mmCIF file of C-alpha atoms and ligand atoms in Angstrom:
data_model
loop_
_atom_site.group_PDB
_atom_site.id
_atom_site.type_symbol
_atom_site.label_atom_id
_atom_site.label_comp_id
_atom_site.label_asym_id
_atom_site.label_seq_id
_atom_site.Cartn_x
_atom_site.Cartn_y
_atom_site.Cartn_z
ATOM 1 C CA MET A 140 -55.589 -28.617 -99.161
ATOM 2 C CA ALA A 141 -52.666 -30.124 -97.288
ATOM 3 C CA ILE A 142 -51.670 -30.675 -93.673
ATOM 4 C CA LEU A 143 -48.194 -29.443 -92.828
ATOM 5 C CA ILE A 144 -46.330 -31.972 -90.684
ATOM 6 C CA THR A 145 -43.475 -30.291 -88.812
ATOM 7 C CA GLY A 146 -40.965 -32.864 -87.586
ATOM 8 C CA GLY A 147 -42.231 -35.007 -90.477
ATOM 9 C CA THR A 148 -39.165 -37.255 -90.712
ATOM 10 C CA GLY A 149 -39.152 -37.935 -86.952
ATOM 11 C CA TYR A 150 -40.515 -40.979 -85.167
ATOM 12 C CA ILE A 151 -44.094 -39.821 -84.632
ATOM 13 C CA GLY A 152 -44.162 -37.397 -87.587
ATOM 14 C CA SER A 153 -43.250 -40.110 -90.111
ATOM 15 C CA HIS A 154 -46.015 -42.361 -88.748
ATOM 16 C CA ALA A 155 -48.403 -39.394 -88.957
ATOM 17 C CA CYS A 156 -47.509 -38.849 -92.630
ATOM 18 C CA LEU A 157 -48.228 -42.511 -93.297
ATOM 19 C CA GLU A 158 -51.582 -42.669 -91.484
ATOM 20 C CA LEU A 159 -52.796 -39.354 -92.914
ATOM 21 C CA ILE A 160 -52.043 -40.477 -96.470
ATOM 22 C CA ARG A 161 -53.689 -43.831 -95.738
ATOM 23 C CA ALA A 162 -56.743 -41.805 -94.625
ATOM 24 C CA GLY A 163 -56.768 -39.965 -97.948
ATOM 25 C CA ARG A 164 -55.266 -36.676 -96.751
ATOM 26 C CA GLN A 165 -52.564 -34.605 -98.476
ATOM 27 C CA VAL A 166 -49.455 -33.912 -96.454
ATOM 28 C CA VAL A 167 -46.414 -31.678 -96.719
ATOM 29 C CA ALA A 168 -43.499 -32.639 -94.470
ATOM 30 C CA LEU A 169 -40.968 -30.276 -92.967
ATOM 31 C CA ASP A 170 -37.941 -31.052 -90.789
ATOM 32 C CA ASN A 171 -34.464 -29.680 -90.164
ATOM 33 C CA LEU A 172 -33.169 -33.281 -89.898
ATOM 34 C CA SER A 173 -31.507 -32.498 -86.541
ATOM 35 C CA ASN A 174 -32.814 -35.752 -85.040
ATOM 36 C CA SER A 175 -33.986 -37.814 -88.001
ATOM 37 C CA ARG A 176 -33.206 -38.832 -91.537
ATOM 38 C CA ARG A 177 -34.876 -38.179 -94.878
ATOM 39 C CA ALA A 178 -34.826 -41.976 -95.350
ATOM 40 C CA ALA A 179 -37.835 -42.332 -93.014
ATOM 41 C CA LEU A 180 -39.979 -40.392 -95.456
ATOM 42 C CA THR A 181 -38.524 -42.271 -98.425
ATOM 43 C CA ARG A 182 -39.762 -45.465 -96.762
ATOM 44 C CA VAL A 183 -43.211 -43.947 -96.280
ATOM 45 C CA GLU A 184 -43.224 -42.863 -99.928
ATOM 46 C CA GLY A 185 -42.480 -46.445 -100.933
ATOM 47 C CA MET A 186 -45.330 -47.721 -98.771
ATOM 48 C CA VAL A 187 -47.950 -45.318 -100.117
ATOM 49 C CA GLY A 188 -46.638 -45.380 -103.689
ATOM 50 C CA ARG A 189 -46.326 -41.641 -104.135
ATOM 51 C CA SER A 190 -43.925 -38.843 -103.367
ATOM 52 C CA ILE A 191 -44.405 -36.604 -100.350
ATOM 53 C CA PRO A 192 -43.414 -32.935 -100.618
ATOM 54 C CA PHE A 193 -40.531 -32.405 -98.183
ATOM 55 C CA HIS A 194 -38.797 -29.214 -97.086
ATOM 56 C CA GLN A 195 -35.587 -29.255 -95.076
ATOM 57 C CA VAL A 196 -36.380 -26.139 -93.074
ATOM 58 C CA ASP A 197 -35.918 -25.131 -89.456
ATOM 59 C CA ILE A 198 -39.093 -23.827 -87.798
ATOM 60 C CA ARG A 199 -37.094 -20.839 -86.521
ATOM 61 C CA ASP A 200 -36.310 -19.871 -90.141
ATOM 62 C CA ARG A 201 -39.114 -17.412 -90.877
ATOM 63 C CA ALA A 202 -38.307 -16.914 -94.557
ATOM 64 C CA GLY A 203 -37.967 -20.661 -95.066
ATOM 65 C CA LEU A 204 -41.335 -21.295 -93.429
ATOM 66 C CA GLU A 205 -43.000 -18.533 -95.451
ATOM 67 C CA GLY A 206 -41.717 -20.239 -98.584
ATOM 68 C CA VAL A 207 -43.352 -23.516 -97.517
ATOM 69 C CA PHE A 208 -46.717 -21.807 -96.921
ATOM 70 C CA ARG A 209 -46.415 -20.057 -100.304
ATOM 71 C CA ALA A 210 -45.551 -23.277 -102.132
ATOM 72 C CA HIS A 211 -48.543 -25.296 -100.880
ATOM 73 C CA GLU A 212 -52.182 -24.791 -99.988
ATOM 74 C CA ILE A 213 -51.941 -25.630 -96.299
ATOM 75 C CA ASP A 214 -55.032 -25.519 -94.081
ATOM 76 C CA SER A 215 -53.704 -27.005 -90.836
ATOM 77 C CA VAL A 216 -50.497 -27.917 -89.091
ATOM 78 C CA MET A 217 -49.520 -30.939 -87.022
ATOM 79 C CA HIS A 218 -46.628 -29.614 -85.006
ATOM 80 C CA PHE A 219 -44.256 -32.408 -83.984
ATOM 81 C CA ALA A 220 -40.944 -30.550 -84.472
ATOM 82 C CA GLY A 221 -39.036 -30.146 -81.247
ATOM 83 C CA LEU A 222 -36.186 -31.402 -79.122
ATOM 84 C CA LYS A 223 -37.334 -34.039 -76.629
ATOM 85 C CA ALA A 224 -34.500 -35.421 -74.505
ATOM 86 C CA VAL A 225 -35.121 -34.584 -70.845
ATOM 87 C CA GLY A 226 -31.520 -35.089 -69.643
ATOM 88 C CA GLU A 227 -30.086 -33.099 -72.544
ATOM 89 C CA SER A 228 -32.521 -30.263 -71.817
ATOM 90 C CA VAL A 229 -31.129 -29.958 -68.284
ATOM 91 C CA GLY A 230 -27.618 -29.423 -69.685
ATOM 92 C CA GLN A 231 -28.694 -27.215 -72.620
ATOM 93 C CA PRO A 232 -31.727 -25.216 -71.463
ATOM 94 C CA LEU A 233 -31.249 -22.268 -73.825
ATOM 95 C CA ARG A 234 -31.024 -24.579 -76.822
ATOM 96 C CA TYR A 235 -34.302 -26.227 -75.781
ATOM 97 C CA TYR A 236 -36.088 -22.938 -75.134
ATOM 98 C CA ASP A 237 -34.876 -21.475 -78.421
ATOM 99 C CA ASN A 238 -35.722 -24.518 -80.496
ATOM 100 C CA ASN A 239 -39.046 -25.459 -78.942
ATOM 101 C CA ILE A 240 -40.511 -22.154 -77.746
ATOM 102 C CA ASN A 241 -38.997 -19.714 -80.214
ATOM 103 C CA GLY A 242 -39.552 -22.203 -83.035
ATOM 104 C CA THR A 243 -43.242 -22.535 -82.179
ATOM 105 C CA LEU A 244 -43.578 -18.747 -81.908
ATOM 106 C CA VAL A 245 -42.146 -18.209 -85.398
ATOM 107 C CA LEU A 246 -44.337 -21.006 -86.760
ATOM 108 C CA LEU A 247 -47.474 -19.419 -85.264
ATOM 109 C CA GLU A 248 -46.608 -16.002 -86.680
ATOM 110 C CA VAL A 249 -46.038 -17.421 -90.139
ATOM 111 C CA MET A 250 -49.276 -19.431 -89.894
ATOM 112 C CA ARG A 251 -51.212 -16.314 -88.937
ATOM 113 C CA ALA A 252 -49.726 -14.318 -91.828
ATOM 114 C CA ALA A 253 -50.711 -17.162 -94.170
ATOM 115 C CA GLY A 254 -54.260 -17.294 -92.745
ATOM 116 C CA VAL A 255 -53.789 -20.801 -91.305
ATOM 117 C CA ARG A 256 -55.243 -21.047 -87.793
ATOM 118 C CA SER A 257 -55.555 -24.745 -87.098
ATOM 119 C CA MET A 258 -52.878 -26.635 -85.178
ATOM 120 C CA VAL A 259 -52.504 -29.988 -83.441
ATOM 121 C CA PHE A 260 -49.656 -29.666 -80.937
ATOM 122 C CA SER A 261 -47.519 -32.499 -79.520
ATOM 123 C CA SER A 262 -47.660 -31.928 -75.816
ATOM 124 C CA SER A 263 -46.686 -34.472 -73.209
ATOM 125 C CA ALA A 264 -47.782 -36.016 -69.946
ATOM 126 C CA THR A 265 -44.647 -34.346 -68.637
ATOM 127 C CA VAL A 266 -46.841 -31.230 -68.105
ATOM 128 C CA TYR A 267 -48.452 -33.043 -65.148
ATOM 129 C CA GLY A 268 -45.071 -33.147 -63.371
ATOM 130 C CA ASP A 269 -45.151 -35.828 -60.674
ATOM 131 C CA PRO A 270 -48.909 -36.489 -60.535
ATOM 132 C CA LYS A 271 -50.416 -36.787 -57.063
ATOM 133 C CA ARG A 272 -52.818 -39.519 -58.169
ATOM 134 C CA VAL A 273 -53.448 -41.861 -61.074
ATOM 135 C CA PRO A 274 -55.149 -42.051 -63.474
ATOM 136 C CA VAL A 275 -54.325 -38.562 -64.677
ATOM 137 C CA THR A 276 -57.174 -36.445 -66.055
ATOM 138 C CA GLU A 277 -56.766 -33.347 -68.214
ATOM 139 C CA ASP A 278 -57.791 -31.013 -65.385
ATOM 140 C CA PHE A 279 -54.892 -32.066 -63.124
ATOM 141 C CA PRO A 280 -52.605 -29.230 -61.963
ATOM 142 C CA LEU A 281 -49.788 -28.499 -64.403
ATOM 143 C CA ALA A 282 -46.141 -28.426 -63.404
ATOM 144 C CA ALA A 283 -42.828 -29.074 -65.083
ATOM 145 C CA THR A 284 -39.651 -30.374 -63.534
ATOM 146 C CA ASN A 285 -37.056 -29.821 -66.280
ATOM 147 C CA PRO A 286 -36.414 -27.458 -69.238
ATOM 148 C CA TYR A 287 -37.980 -29.870 -71.756
ATOM 149 C CA GLY A 288 -41.152 -30.051 -69.680
ATOM 150 C CA ARG A 289 -41.130 -26.294 -69.142
ATOM 151 C CA SER A 290 -40.879 -25.758 -72.907
ATOM 152 C CA LYS A 291 -44.004 -27.911 -73.435
ATOM 153 C CA LEU A 292 -45.863 -26.158 -70.638
ATOM 154 C CA PHE A 293 -44.897 -22.709 -71.905
ATOM 155 C CA ILE A 294 -46.021 -23.579 -75.435
ATOM 156 C CA GLU A 295 -49.348 -24.808 -74.011
ATOM 157 C CA ASP A 296 -49.703 -21.481 -72.143
ATOM 158 C CA MET A 297 -48.783 -19.559 -75.281
ATOM 159 C CA LEU A 298 -51.430 -21.434 -77.274
ATOM 160 C CA ARG A 299 -54.089 -20.922 -74.574
ATOM 161 C CA ASP A 300 -53.289 -17.186 -74.543
ATOM 162 C CA LEU A 301 -53.442 -17.012 -78.332
ATOM 163 C CA VAL A 302 -56.876 -18.645 -78.582
ATOM 164 C CA ARG A 303 -58.164 -16.328 -75.833
ATOM 165 C CA ALA A 304 -56.796 -13.213 -77.528
ATOM 166 C CA GLU A 305 -57.547 -14.022 -81.159
ATOM 167 C CA PRO A 306 -60.752 -15.912 -81.810
ATOM 168 C CA GLY A 307 -60.523 -17.929 -85.006
ATOM 169 C CA TRP A 308 -57.682 -20.197 -83.930
ATOM 170 C CA ASP A 309 -58.507 -23.869 -83.423
ATOM 171 C CA ILE A 310 -55.853 -25.696 -81.463
ATOM 172 C CA ALA A 311 -55.629 -29.199 -80.001
ATOM 173 C CA LEU A 312 -53.157 -29.838 -77.203
ATOM 174 C CA LEU A 313 -52.486 -33.572 -77.213
ATOM 175 C CA ARG A 314 -50.693 -34.863 -74.147
ATOM 176 C CA TYR A 315 -48.927 -38.075 -75.059
ATOM 177 C CA PHE A 316 -48.170 -40.655 -72.426
ATOM 178 C CA ASN A 317 -45.406 -43.092 -73.519
ATOM 179 C CA PRO A 318 -45.414 -43.565 -77.288
ATOM 180 C CA THR A 319 -43.866 -46.799 -78.502
ATOM 181 C CA GLY A 320 -44.444 -49.385 -81.222
ATOM 182 C CA ALA A 321 -43.911 -48.983 -84.944
ATOM 183 C CA ASP A 322 -45.894 -49.407 -88.115
ATOM 184 C CA GLU A 323 -46.702 -53.119 -88.476
ATOM 185 C CA SER A 324 -44.778 -53.258 -91.778
ATOM 186 C CA GLY A 325 -41.471 -53.067 -89.889
ATOM 187 C CA LEU A 326 -40.349 -50.458 -92.437
ATOM 188 C CA ILE A 327 -40.414 -47.397 -90.173
ATOM 189 C CA GLY A 328 -39.878 -46.997 -86.451
ATOM 190 C CA GLU A 329 -38.048 -45.144 -83.727
ATOM 191 C CA ASP A 330 -34.384 -44.570 -84.578
ATOM 192 C CA PRO A 331 -32.837 -42.747 -81.630
ATOM 193 C CA ASN A 332 -29.467 -41.021 -81.873
ATOM 194 C CA GLY A 333 -26.859 -42.502 -79.544
ATOM 195 C CA ILE A 334 -27.800 -44.507 -76.477
ATOM 196 C CA PRO A 335 -31.559 -44.307 -75.850
ATOM 197 C CA ASN A 336 -32.805 -42.920 -72.527
ATOM 198 C CA ASN A 337 -36.311 -44.281 -72.880
ATOM 199 C CA LEU A 338 -37.145 -47.806 -71.831
ATOM 200 C CA VAL A 339 -38.478 -49.461 -74.979
ATOM 201 C CA PRO A 340 -35.791 -48.367 -77.462
ATOM 202 C CA TYR A 341 -33.170 -49.444 -74.919
ATOM 203 C CA VAL A 342 -34.824 -52.843 -74.451
ATOM 204 C CA ALA A 343 -34.955 -53.258 -78.228
ATOM 205 C CA GLN A 344 -31.235 -52.524 -78.490
ATOM 206 C CA VAL A 345 -30.476 -55.068 -75.760
ATOM 207 C CA ALA A 346 -32.552 -57.616 -77.653
ATOM 208 C CA VAL A 347 -30.579 -56.942 -80.827
ATOM 209 C CA GLY A 348 -27.287 -57.303 -78.939
ATOM 210 C CA LYS A 349 -26.124 -53.666 -78.803
ATOM 211 C CA HIS A 350 -26.092 -53.625 -74.984
ATOM 212 C CA ASP A 351 -25.706 -56.413 -72.416
ATOM 213 C CA LYS A 352 -28.711 -55.786 -70.208
ATOM 214 C CA VAL A 353 -31.439 -53.368 -69.238
ATOM 215 C CA ALA A 354 -30.931 -51.358 -66.038
ATOM 216 C CA VAL A 355 -34.318 -51.333 -64.311
ATOM 217 C CA TYR A 356 -34.430 -48.016 -62.470
ATOM 218 C CA GLY A 357 -35.767 -48.860 -59.036
ATOM 219 C CA GLY A 358 -37.344 -52.000 -57.606
ATOM 220 C CA ASP A 359 -38.741 -50.385 -54.472
ATOM 221 C CA TYR A 360 -41.536 -48.170 -55.779
ATOM 222 C CA PRO A 361 -44.929 -48.551 -54.097
ATOM 223 C CA THR A 362 -46.273 -50.422 -57.138
ATOM 224 C CA ARG A 363 -47.448 -54.023 -57.664
ATOM 225 C CA ASP A 364 -43.933 -55.328 -58.427
ATOM 226 C CA GLY A 365 -41.822 -52.420 -57.173
ATOM 227 C CA THR A 366 -40.976 -51.027 -60.635
ATOM 228 C CA GLY A 367 -42.286 -47.871 -62.303
ATOM 229 C CA ILE A 368 -45.650 -47.939 -64.049
ATOM 230 C CA ARG A 369 -46.325 -46.090 -67.318
ATOM 231 C CA ASP A 370 -49.001 -45.865 -69.986
ATOM 232 C CA TYR A 371 -47.370 -47.168 -73.179
ATOM 233 C CA ILE A 372 -49.293 -46.276 -76.309
ATOM 234 C CA HIS A 373 -48.780 -47.592 -79.840
ATOM 235 C CA VAL A 374 -47.606 -44.859 -82.209
ATOM 236 C CA THR A 375 -50.218 -45.872 -84.805
ATOM 237 C CA ASP A 376 -53.027 -45.425 -82.261
ATOM 238 C CA LEU A 377 -51.416 -42.142 -81.243
ATOM 239 C CA VAL A 378 -51.370 -40.699 -84.768
ATOM 240 C CA ILE A 379 -54.936 -41.877 -85.416
ATOM 241 C CA GLY A 380 -55.792 -39.791 -82.317
ATOM 242 C CA HIS A 381 -54.291 -36.811 -84.177
ATOM 243 C CA LEU A 382 -56.591 -37.432 -87.127
ATOM 244 C CA ARG A 383 -59.613 -37.475 -84.809
ATOM 245 C CA ALA A 384 -58.365 -34.240 -83.178
ATOM 246 C CA LEU A 385 -58.014 -32.627 -86.594
ATOM 247 C CA GLU A 386 -61.588 -33.620 -87.409
ATOM 248 C CA LYS A 387 -62.647 -32.042 -84.121
ATOM 249 C CA LEU A 388 -60.878 -28.800 -85.059
ATOM 250 C CA ALA A 389 -62.955 -28.624 -88.245
ATOM 251 C CA SER A 390 -65.966 -27.887 -85.981
ATOM 252 C CA HIS A 391 -64.144 -24.752 -84.660
ATOM 253 C CA PRO A 392 -63.964 -25.627 -80.981
ATOM 254 C CA GLY A 393 -61.231 -23.061 -80.150
ATOM 255 C CA LEU A 394 -58.804 -24.797 -77.804
ATOM 256 C CA VAL A 395 -59.192 -28.449 -76.833
ATOM 257 C CA THR A 396 -56.936 -30.619 -74.664
ATOM 258 C CA TYR A 397 -56.766 -34.416 -74.617
ATOM 259 C CA ASN A 398 -54.678 -37.097 -73.014
ATOM 260 C CA LEU A 399 -53.533 -39.656 -75.564
ATOM 261 C CA GLY A 400 -52.934 -42.832 -73.598
ATOM 262 C CA THR A 401 -54.464 -46.258 -73.242
ATOM 263 C CA GLY A 402 -55.812 -45.700 -69.724
ATOM 264 C CA ARG A 403 -53.739 -48.704 -68.524
ATOM 265 C CA GLY A 404 -50.407 -48.810 -66.794
ATOM 266 C CA TYR A 405 -47.695 -51.465 -67.113
ATOM 267 C CA SER A 406 -44.628 -51.878 -64.940
ATOM 268 C CA VAL A 407 -41.074 -52.073 -66.249
ATOM 269 C CA LEU A 408 -41.000 -55.800 -65.461
ATOM 270 C CA GLU A 409 -44.305 -56.334 -67.287
ATOM 271 C CA MET A 410 -42.868 -54.502 -70.298
ATOM 272 C CA LEU A 411 -39.734 -56.689 -70.186
ATOM 273 C CA ALA A 412 -41.908 -59.816 -70.050
ATOM 274 C CA ALA A 413 -43.979 -58.654 -73.027
ATOM 275 C CA PHE A 414 -40.848 -57.861 -75.010
ATOM 276 C CA ALA A 415 -39.428 -61.275 -74.164
ATOM 277 C CA ARG A 416 -42.602 -62.858 -75.586
ATOM 278 C CA ALA A 417 -42.149 -60.874 -78.802
ATOM 279 C CA VAL A 418 -38.481 -61.831 -79.158
ATOM 280 C CA GLY A 419 -38.891 -65.417 -77.959
ATOM 281 C CA ARG A 420 -36.207 -65.240 -75.271
ATOM 282 C CA PRO A 421 -35.708 -63.451 -71.957
ATOM 283 C CA ILE A 422 -34.387 -59.882 -71.882
ATOM 284 C CA PRO A 423 -31.368 -59.676 -69.545
ATOM 285 C CA HIS A 424 -31.950 -57.057 -66.882
ATOM 286 C CA GLU A 425 -30.829 -55.929 -63.463
ATOM 287 C CA ILE A 426 -32.586 -53.791 -60.884
ATOM 288 C CA VAL A 427 -30.509 -50.710 -60.040
ATOM 289 C CA ALA A 428 -31.109 -47.436 -58.150
ATOM 290 C CA ARG A 429 -34.064 -45.220 -59.045
ATOM 291 C CA ARG A 430 -33.501 -42.603 -61.766
ATOM 292 C CA PRO A 431 -33.806 -39.139 -60.192
ATOM 293 C CA GLY A 432 -36.999 -37.353 -61.238
ATOM 294 C CA ASP A 433 -38.991 -40.515 -62.090
ATOM 295 C CA ALA A 434 -42.545 -40.874 -60.810
ATOM 296 C CA ALA A 435 -43.682 -44.225 -59.426
ATOM 297 C CA GLU A 436 -46.808 -44.283 -61.586
ATOM 298 C CA CYS A 437 -48.065 -42.178 -64.464
ATOM 299 C CA TRP A 438 -50.974 -43.374 -66.568
ATOM 300 C CA SER A 439 -53.878 -41.669 -68.185
ATOM 301 C CA ASP A 440 -57.562 -41.416 -67.784
ATOM 302 C CA ALA A 441 -58.373 -41.653 -71.502
ATOM 303 C CA THR A 442 -62.102 -41.022 -71.142
ATOM 304 C CA LYS A 443 -62.191 -37.496 -72.527
ATOM 305 C CA ALA A 444 -60.694 -38.422 -75.905
ATOM 306 C CA LYS A 445 -63.056 -41.395 -76.077
ATOM 307 C CA THR A 446 -66.124 -39.299 -75.331
ATOM 308 C CA GLU A 447 -65.293 -36.225 -77.383
ATOM 309 C CA LEU A 448 -63.184 -37.656 -80.227
ATOM 310 C CA GLY A 449 -64.563 -41.188 -80.410
ATOM 311 C CA TRP A 450 -60.962 -42.360 -80.145
ATOM 312 C CA VAL A 451 -59.510 -45.244 -78.154
ATOM 313 C CA ALA A 452 -56.140 -46.945 -78.371
ATOM 314 C CA VAL A 453 -56.702 -50.513 -79.602
ATOM 315 C CA ARG A 454 -53.186 -51.983 -79.903
ATOM 316 C CA ASP A 455 -52.104 -53.795 -76.725
ATOM 317 C CA LEU A 456 -48.667 -54.235 -75.166
ATOM 318 C CA ASP A 457 -47.928 -57.443 -77.092
ATOM 319 C CA VAL A 458 -48.683 -55.727 -80.408
ATOM 320 C CA MET A 459 -46.477 -52.775 -79.398
ATOM 321 C CA CYS A 460 -43.570 -55.080 -78.571
ATOM 322 C CA ALA A 461 -44.023 -57.272 -81.655
ATOM 323 C CA ASP A 462 -44.039 -54.183 -83.883
ATOM 324 C CA VAL A 463 -40.990 -52.643 -82.203
ATOM 325 C CA TRP A 464 -39.171 -55.955 -82.543
ATOM 326 C CA ARG A 465 -40.082 -56.336 -86.232
ATOM 327 C CA TRP A 466 -38.696 -52.854 -86.918
ATOM 328 C CA GLN A 467 -35.584 -53.283 -84.729
ATOM 329 C CA SER A 468 -34.645 -56.786 -85.878
ATOM 330 C CA ARG A 469 -35.068 -55.958 -89.560
ATOM 331 C CA ASN A 470 -33.297 -52.604 -89.211
ATOM 332 C CA PRO A 471 -30.640 -53.086 -86.511
ATOM 333 C CA ALA A 472 -28.900 -49.894 -87.679
ATOM 334 C CA GLY A 473 -32.157 -47.946 -87.964
ATOM 335 C CA PHE A 474 -32.361 -45.877 -91.159
ATOM 336 C CA ALA A 475 -28.570 -45.607 -91.480
HETATM 337 P P1 NAD B 228 -38.299 -37.026 -83.001
HETATM 338 O O1 NAD B 228 -37.051 -36.388 -82.491
HETATM 339 O O2 NAD B 228 -38.195 -38.338 -83.653
HETATM 340 O O3 NAD B 228 -39.043 -36.021 -83.998
HETATM 341 C C1 NAD B 228 -38.979 -34.630 -83.865
HETATM 342 C C2 NAD B 228 -38.503 -34.087 -85.204
HETATM 343 O O4 NAD B 228 -38.428 -32.662 -85.135
HETATM 344 C C3 NAD B 228 -37.112 -34.590 -85.590
HETATM 345 O O5 NAD B 228 -37.190 -35.172 -86.876
HETATM 346 C C4 NAD B 228 -36.247 -33.339 -85.596
HETATM 347 O O6 NAD B 228 -35.242 -33.391 -86.596
HETATM 348 C C5 NAD B 228 -37.284 -32.257 -85.848
HETATM 349 N N1 NAD B 228 -36.924 -30.934 -85.337
HETATM 350 C C6 NAD B 228 -36.462 -30.610 -84.105
HETATM 351 N N2 NAD B 228 -36.276 -29.289 -84.026
HETATM 352 C C7 NAD B 228 -36.631 -28.767 -85.219
HETATM 353 C C8 NAD B 228 -36.630 -27.449 -85.746
HETATM 354 N N3 NAD B 228 -36.202 -26.398 -85.028
HETATM 355 N N4 NAD B 228 -37.065 -27.261 -87.020
HETATM 356 C C9 NAD B 228 -37.479 -28.306 -87.764
HETATM 357 N N5 NAD B 228 -37.462 -29.574 -87.321
HETATM 358 C C10 NAD B 228 -37.047 -29.798 -86.061
HETATM 359 O O7 NAD B 228 -39.329 -37.063 -81.784
HETATM 360 P P2 NAD B 228 -40.765 -37.746 -81.706
HETATM 361 O O8 NAD B 228 -40.693 -38.817 -80.710
HETATM 362 O O9 NAD B 228 -41.281 -38.028 -83.057
HETATM 363 O O10 NAD B 228 -41.576 -36.548 -81.035
HETATM 364 C C11 NAD B 228 -42.405 -35.675 -81.786
HETATM 365 C C12 NAD B 228 -42.998 -34.643 -80.843
HETATM 366 O O11 NAD B 228 -43.754 -35.315 -79.834
HETATM 367 C C13 NAD B 228 -41.957 -33.803 -80.099
HETATM 368 O O12 NAD B 228 -42.431 -32.489 -80.025
HETATM 369 C C14 NAD B 228 -41.911 -34.423 -78.732
HETATM 370 O O13 NAD B 228 -41.526 -33.508 -77.735
HETATM 371 C C15 NAD B 228 -43.348 -34.867 -78.552
HETATM 372 N N6 NAD B 228 -43.485 -35.963 -77.588
HETATM 373 C C16 NAD B 228 -42.799 -37.126 -77.803
HETATM 374 C C17 NAD B 228 -42.884 -38.147 -76.882
HETATM 375 C C18 NAD B 228 -42.125 -39.429 -77.091
HETATM 376 O O14 NAD B 228 -41.974 -40.197 -76.151
HETATM 377 N N7 NAD B 228 -41.644 -39.740 -78.280
HETATM 378 C C19 NAD B 228 -43.688 -37.995 -75.744
HETATM 379 C C20 NAD B 228 -44.394 -36.813 -75.565
HETATM 380 C C21 NAD B 228 -44.281 -35.791 -76.510
HETATM 381 C C1 UD1 B 229 -39.554 -39.883 -70.080
HETATM 382 C C2 UD1 B 229 -39.389 -38.451 -69.660
HETATM 383 C C3 UD1 B 229 -40.651 -37.688 -70.012
HETATM 384 C C4 UD1 B 229 -40.928 -37.814 -71.503
HETATM 385 C C5 UD1 B 229 -41.023 -39.295 -71.851
HETATM 386 C C6 UD1 B 229 -41.214 -39.520 -73.317
HETATM 387 C C7 UD1 B 229 -37.887 -38.490 -67.742
HETATM 388 C C8 UD1 B 229 -37.761 -38.316 -66.261
HETATM 389 N N1 UD1 B 229 -39.129 -38.403 -68.234
HETATM 390 O O1 UD1 B 229 -40.688 -40.405 -69.425
HETATM 391 O O2 UD1 B 229 -40.514 -36.322 -69.678
HETATM 392 O O3 UD1 B 229 -42.141 -37.167 -71.833
HETATM 393 O O4 UD1 B 229 -39.815 -39.950 -71.459
HETATM 394 O O5 UD1 B 229 -40.083 -39.168 -74.029
HETATM 395 O O6 UD1 B 229 -36.905 -38.681 -68.442
HETATM 396 N N2 UD1 B 229 -36.697 -47.189 -67.218
HETATM 397 C C9 UD1 B 229 -35.839 -48.183 -66.777
HETATM 398 N N3 UD1 B 229 -34.680 -48.360 -67.468
HETATM 399 C C10 UD1 B 229 -34.327 -47.626 -68.553
HETATM 400 C C11 UD1 B 229 -35.212 -46.617 -68.987
HETATM 401 C C12 UD1 B 229 -36.381 -46.414 -68.287
HETATM 402 O O7 UD1 B 229 -36.122 -48.875 -65.814
HETATM 403 O O8 UD1 B 229 -33.237 -47.835 -69.131
HETATM 404 C C13 UD1 B 229 -37.997 -47.013 -66.519
HETATM 405 C C14 UD1 B 229 -38.250 -45.639 -65.964
HETATM 406 O O9 UD1 B 229 -37.785 -45.526 -64.640
HETATM 407 C C15 UD1 B 229 -39.783 -45.558 -66.069
HETATM 408 C C16 UD1 B 229 -40.118 -46.398 -67.303
HETATM 409 O O10 UD1 B 229 -38.996 -47.261 -67.497
HETATM 410 O O11 UD1 B 229 -40.380 -46.173 -64.954
HETATM 411 C C17 UD1 B 229 -40.320 -45.579 -68.565
HETATM 412 O O12 UD1 B 229 -39.200 -44.715 -68.750
HETATM 413 P P1 UD1 B 229 -39.035 -43.814 -70.054
HETATM 414 O O13 UD1 B 229 -39.242 -44.621 -71.259
HETATM 415 O O14 UD1 B 229 -37.734 -43.078 -69.931
HETATM 416 O O15 UD1 B 229 -40.253 -42.793 -69.974
HETATM 417 P P2 UD1 B 229 -40.687 -41.823 -68.776
HETATM 418 O O16 UD1 B 229 -39.692 -41.792 -67.692
HETATM 419 O O17 UD1 B 229 -42.094 -42.129 -68.448
#
């Protein structure tokens, strides 16, 4: 039996393919290649020494998806496919709702018709909106502040409704904090299109000389050094969390929800210092105005995943930065 990885050529999906195969599982990857390249999976194939079934299919393409479920014996789905750029979602809400919500709806219908009722879904800490307190626990009130966030929240609601209405589904909602890092081989990693919006890929591109300096968004937050605090989590730890969640689903829990974070927050300046240690020289930066919509602090309480899944993130900030730098410096043009 195989696990279908939607978004399998993407940043997190490609790392999931790698870790699942390393753990002895069979995977089938699917992606429409709208934000990634087939080359990521080719690299993974080289690392594991075998070919990985890949289908270039859009999750909104019902017939295409049905073909994938017919071609393989699939017993669960890790659903990474989706559009994820917050700013872009504000300008193109219908595209985000169609891709993320409609895509997930079609995927669920095809899964049900194929008798597959187990899914691990990539949710996000964005569903907590601007949290009133930190650390953030899973029972915090949910709110979204942009179309991307609303698409994640709506999909969560859709999945909660589905499990309530149709017993037999087993679904894990995994709320990621700030995924970063790369496989320690330096062979795969995050390869954003255009100019990155997120901190770490931007810092990496400054370090490799693509941009002059990092704009630090706000130096006057009520935090220890005035800059924003986030819970950065290594992508390898993150995908191992998915494996533990999948094991949990095998015990038929219905719907489960976990934060995937380290339970520790680091400021922008602390991240820049860690990256400088990895690179061996300072990262040029300048403090500028706050970015609208940013919270001062957002970091997880990671206790629930530890207690119920036996999972903790073990790779620290220095490992994250060293792994990003290995990937970025060896592949300055990404997979191109
Ligand atoms: P990514 O863009 O690298 O990967 C997503 C993949 O999905 C891409 O390869 C893209 O081509 C594919 N895709 C998009 N729409 C599709 C469609 N309609 N049909 C088929 N394939 C489609 O992003 P990522 O960082 O790997 O994120 C994976 C998931 O995790 C996303 O759902 C994202 O929202 C979620 N997430 C990511 C972060 C993060 O910081 N990276 C944080 C929280 C949640
Ligand atoms: C952002 C998204 C969030 C999404 C997450 C992962 C926003 C408002 N939030 O979260 O919905 O789930 O990415 O994709 O876009 N920073 C700088 N300079 C930069 C970039 C970022 O100082 O060039 C700061 C930010 O102000 C923040 C921290 O670095 O304090 C992390 O930013 P980022 O990587 O964009 O992640 P989030 O804002 O946490």
